[in-house]
Every structure is written in structure tokens, then in C-alpha cells.
XYZ file of C-alpha atoms in Angstrom:
165
model
C 70.171 54.844 -13.547
C 71.961 51.720 -12.463
C 70.599 48.210 -12.808
C 70.950 47.740 -9.056
C 68.638 50.726 -8.344
C 66.085 49.534 -10.922
C 66.131 46.018 -9.468
C 65.530 47.268 -5.863
C 62.758 49.600 -7.072
C 60.928 46.744 -8.792
C 61.344 44.551 -5.714
C 59.866 47.310 -3.502
C 56.862 47.741 -5.833
C 56.215 43.981 -5.838
C 56.449 43.856 -2.022
C 53.925 46.708 -1.670
C 51.523 44.998 -4.088
C 51.758 41.665 -2.256
C 51.106 43.353 1.098
C 48.125 45.248 -0.327
C 46.524 42.112 -1.726
C 47.087 40.243 1.530
C 45.563 43.020 3.632
C 42.497 43.403 1.411
C 41.856 39.648 1.514
C 42.200 39.591 5.296
C 39.752 42.479 5.689
C 37.221 40.906 3.303
C 37.432 37.564 5.131
C 36.165 39.111 8.385
C 32.898 40.409 6.938
C 29.795 38.264 6.909
C 26.727 38.892 4.755
C 23.853 41.018 6.004
C 20.716 38.955 6.614
C 17.073 39.884 6.159
C 14.683 39.967 9.126
C 11.266 38.338 9.202
C 8.888 37.386 12.013
C 5.781 35.339 12.706
C 3.435 36.557 15.434
C 1.360 33.793 17.021
C -0.028 36.099 19.727
C -3.329 37.997 19.544
C -1.573 41.361 19.969
C -0.346 43.806 17.385
C 3.409 44.119 17.965
C 4.586 47.635 17.163
C 8.063 49.056 16.616
C 9.845 45.684 16.533
C 13.637 46.083 16.609
C 16.395 43.471 16.520
C 19.776 44.678 17.787
C 18.560 48.169 16.939
C 17.516 47.273 13.374
C 13.903 48.285 12.657
C 11.586 45.499 11.480
C 8.258 47.325 11.786
C 4.955 46.022 13.101
C 3.514 42.515 13.231
C -0.199 41.855 12.925
C -1.869 39.635 15.485
C -1.762 35.914 14.615
C 0.038 36.557 11.311
C 3.259 38.411 10.461
C 4.684 41.710 9.308
C 6.978 42.739 6.517
C 10.660 42.081 6.271
C 13.625 44.306 6.927
C 17.388 44.466 6.786
C 18.876 42.502 9.644
C 22.231 42.183 11.352
C 25.252 40.443 9.902
C 25.327 36.669 10.081
C 27.169 35.388 13.154
C 30.659 34.020 12.759
C 31.601 30.696 14.265
C 29.446 27.956 15.671
C 27.719 29.947 18.428
C 26.078 30.341 20.775
C 24.989 33.870 19.936
C 21.918 35.946 20.760
C 19.996 39.026 19.620
C 18.254 41.727 21.650
C 14.620 42.109 20.572
C 12.464 45.085 21.596
C 8.817 45.659 20.752
C 5.611 47.250 22.003
C 2.698 44.949 22.689
C -0.352 46.902 21.491
C -4.063 46.307 20.843
C -5.518 42.800 20.866
C -7.016 41.264 17.736
C -10.523 39.969 18.463
C -11.324 36.841 16.448
C -15.092 37.206 17.023
C -15.213 40.596 15.266
C -12.024 40.259 13.178
C -10.736 43.655 14.216
C -8.397 45.177 16.769
C -9.899 46.337 20.052
C -8.897 49.898 20.910
C -8.040 49.322 24.540
C -5.085 51.695 24.702
C -2.898 48.688 25.504
C 0.803 49.561 24.934
C 3.345 47.557 26.907
C 7.067 47.795 26.059
C 8.754 44.389 25.937
C 12.341 43.244 25.574
C 14.095 39.886 25.338
C 17.602 38.586 24.755
C 16.941 35.698 22.397
C 19.507 32.951 21.760
C 19.988 31.878 18.153
C 19.161 28.243 17.554
C 22.254 26.184 16.726
C 23.759 24.670 14.664
C 23.891 27.596 12.264
C 23.240 26.877 8.590
C 26.243 27.194 6.248
C 24.829 30.206 4.331
C 22.398 32.066 6.612
C 20.303 34.654 4.780
C 17.309 35.270 7.073
C 16.975 35.850 10.803
C 13.489 34.552 11.597
C 11.702 35.412 14.855
C 8.738 33.594 16.393
C 6.578 35.562 18.896
C 4.438 33.226 21.031
C 1.153 33.915 22.897
C 2.860 33.463 26.291
C 5.238 36.346 25.458
C 8.441 34.438 24.756
C 10.397 34.834 21.516
C 12.515 32.321 19.615
C 15.008 33.037 16.823
C 16.517 30.911 14.089
C 18.728 31.422 11.074
C 17.443 30.197 7.730
C 19.831 29.025 5.068
C 19.804 30.670 1.665
C 17.032 29.108 -0.412
C 14.836 28.035 2.538
C 11.260 29.295 2.178
C 10.323 31.073 5.419
C 6.644 30.261 4.878
C 7.463 26.570 5.309
C 8.774 27.039 8.858
C 5.734 28.696 10.443
C 5.191 26.830 13.732
C 1.559 27.592 14.593
C -1.358 27.941 12.172
C -3.415 31.118 11.843
C -6.697 30.495 13.735
C -9.604 29.406 11.509
C -11.676 32.326 12.777
C -9.141 34.867 11.473
C -10.291 36.697 8.327
C -6.952 35.988 6.605
C -6.833 32.288 7.542
C -7.102 31.122 3.911
C -4.010 33.103 2.907
C -1.746 31.101 5.224
């Protein structure tokens, strides 16, 4: 084998390696981290089957909150961006009896909710706020921010779980 052939072979291998590294870095750069979902419900209604851009969050108890779930990827850029939120407004929580009233109330709701800007540098949670008048607000929380510190309305004193919030 000639030196010329060996030299061109090594050059070709190096070129393929450089292209592979460049492509993998470019593909990794486009991905953003997946955020968690969480929501506060300030309304008296149980909110069932809450979904954000198709991602299932679960149900939210009246006046309190629900669990958390896996959310969408963090937005790229400076915004503005929005999410589509769907839920079913269900039975009303009665503060006088501290239980849900079985009224058969089930109303599908939907909202396109803008994300509050500016976005934090390292968003890790998409937090939703459901208000008594039916509107929804969304914000991104930076990594390390305690979601319990950004609740906007207190749990009513009459609620049986008031002391936990």
C-alpha cells in the first residue's frame, strides 16, 4: 500500500469524524429540557382531565391544587409563546360543608394561554393559575424556584385544608 493511499484514507476518516461531531452537536443544541407541570386552582370547582398541549396533568381540587406531571419542552427564544389548556369544570366545593356537591356539573373548557415573559434562563416548571372567573394564566418557573411561594390567592379560611397552605 502506498503512502499516498494511506494519507488520503486517514484524511477521509478524520473528515467523517469531524462531520459526525458537528452534526451531533447541532442536533443536541436544538433540544430544550422537558419541564414539569403544576397548577393552582383558585376556583370552587373540581377541574378534571386537565391537559396542556395534550400532556395530561390530572385533576385539580377546588381552591387548592393537584399533582404534577410531565410538561412540554421549554420554549426557545424570547417569546411570545402560548399553550393550549383543556379541562372539565366539574362539581363545586361547598365551603359550608367542606365537601363537593354532586350536581352533575361537567362543562368542557379550553383556553389558549400566553406564557408570561420574559422567560427565566433555566425554566423547569410550567405553572398554571386557574381563577374563579374562568380565566387561566401561565408562567415559567426557573430551576430552584419553589412553586409554593408563587401561589397568588390564599386558600379560603373555611376550607378544611386551609392550615396546610
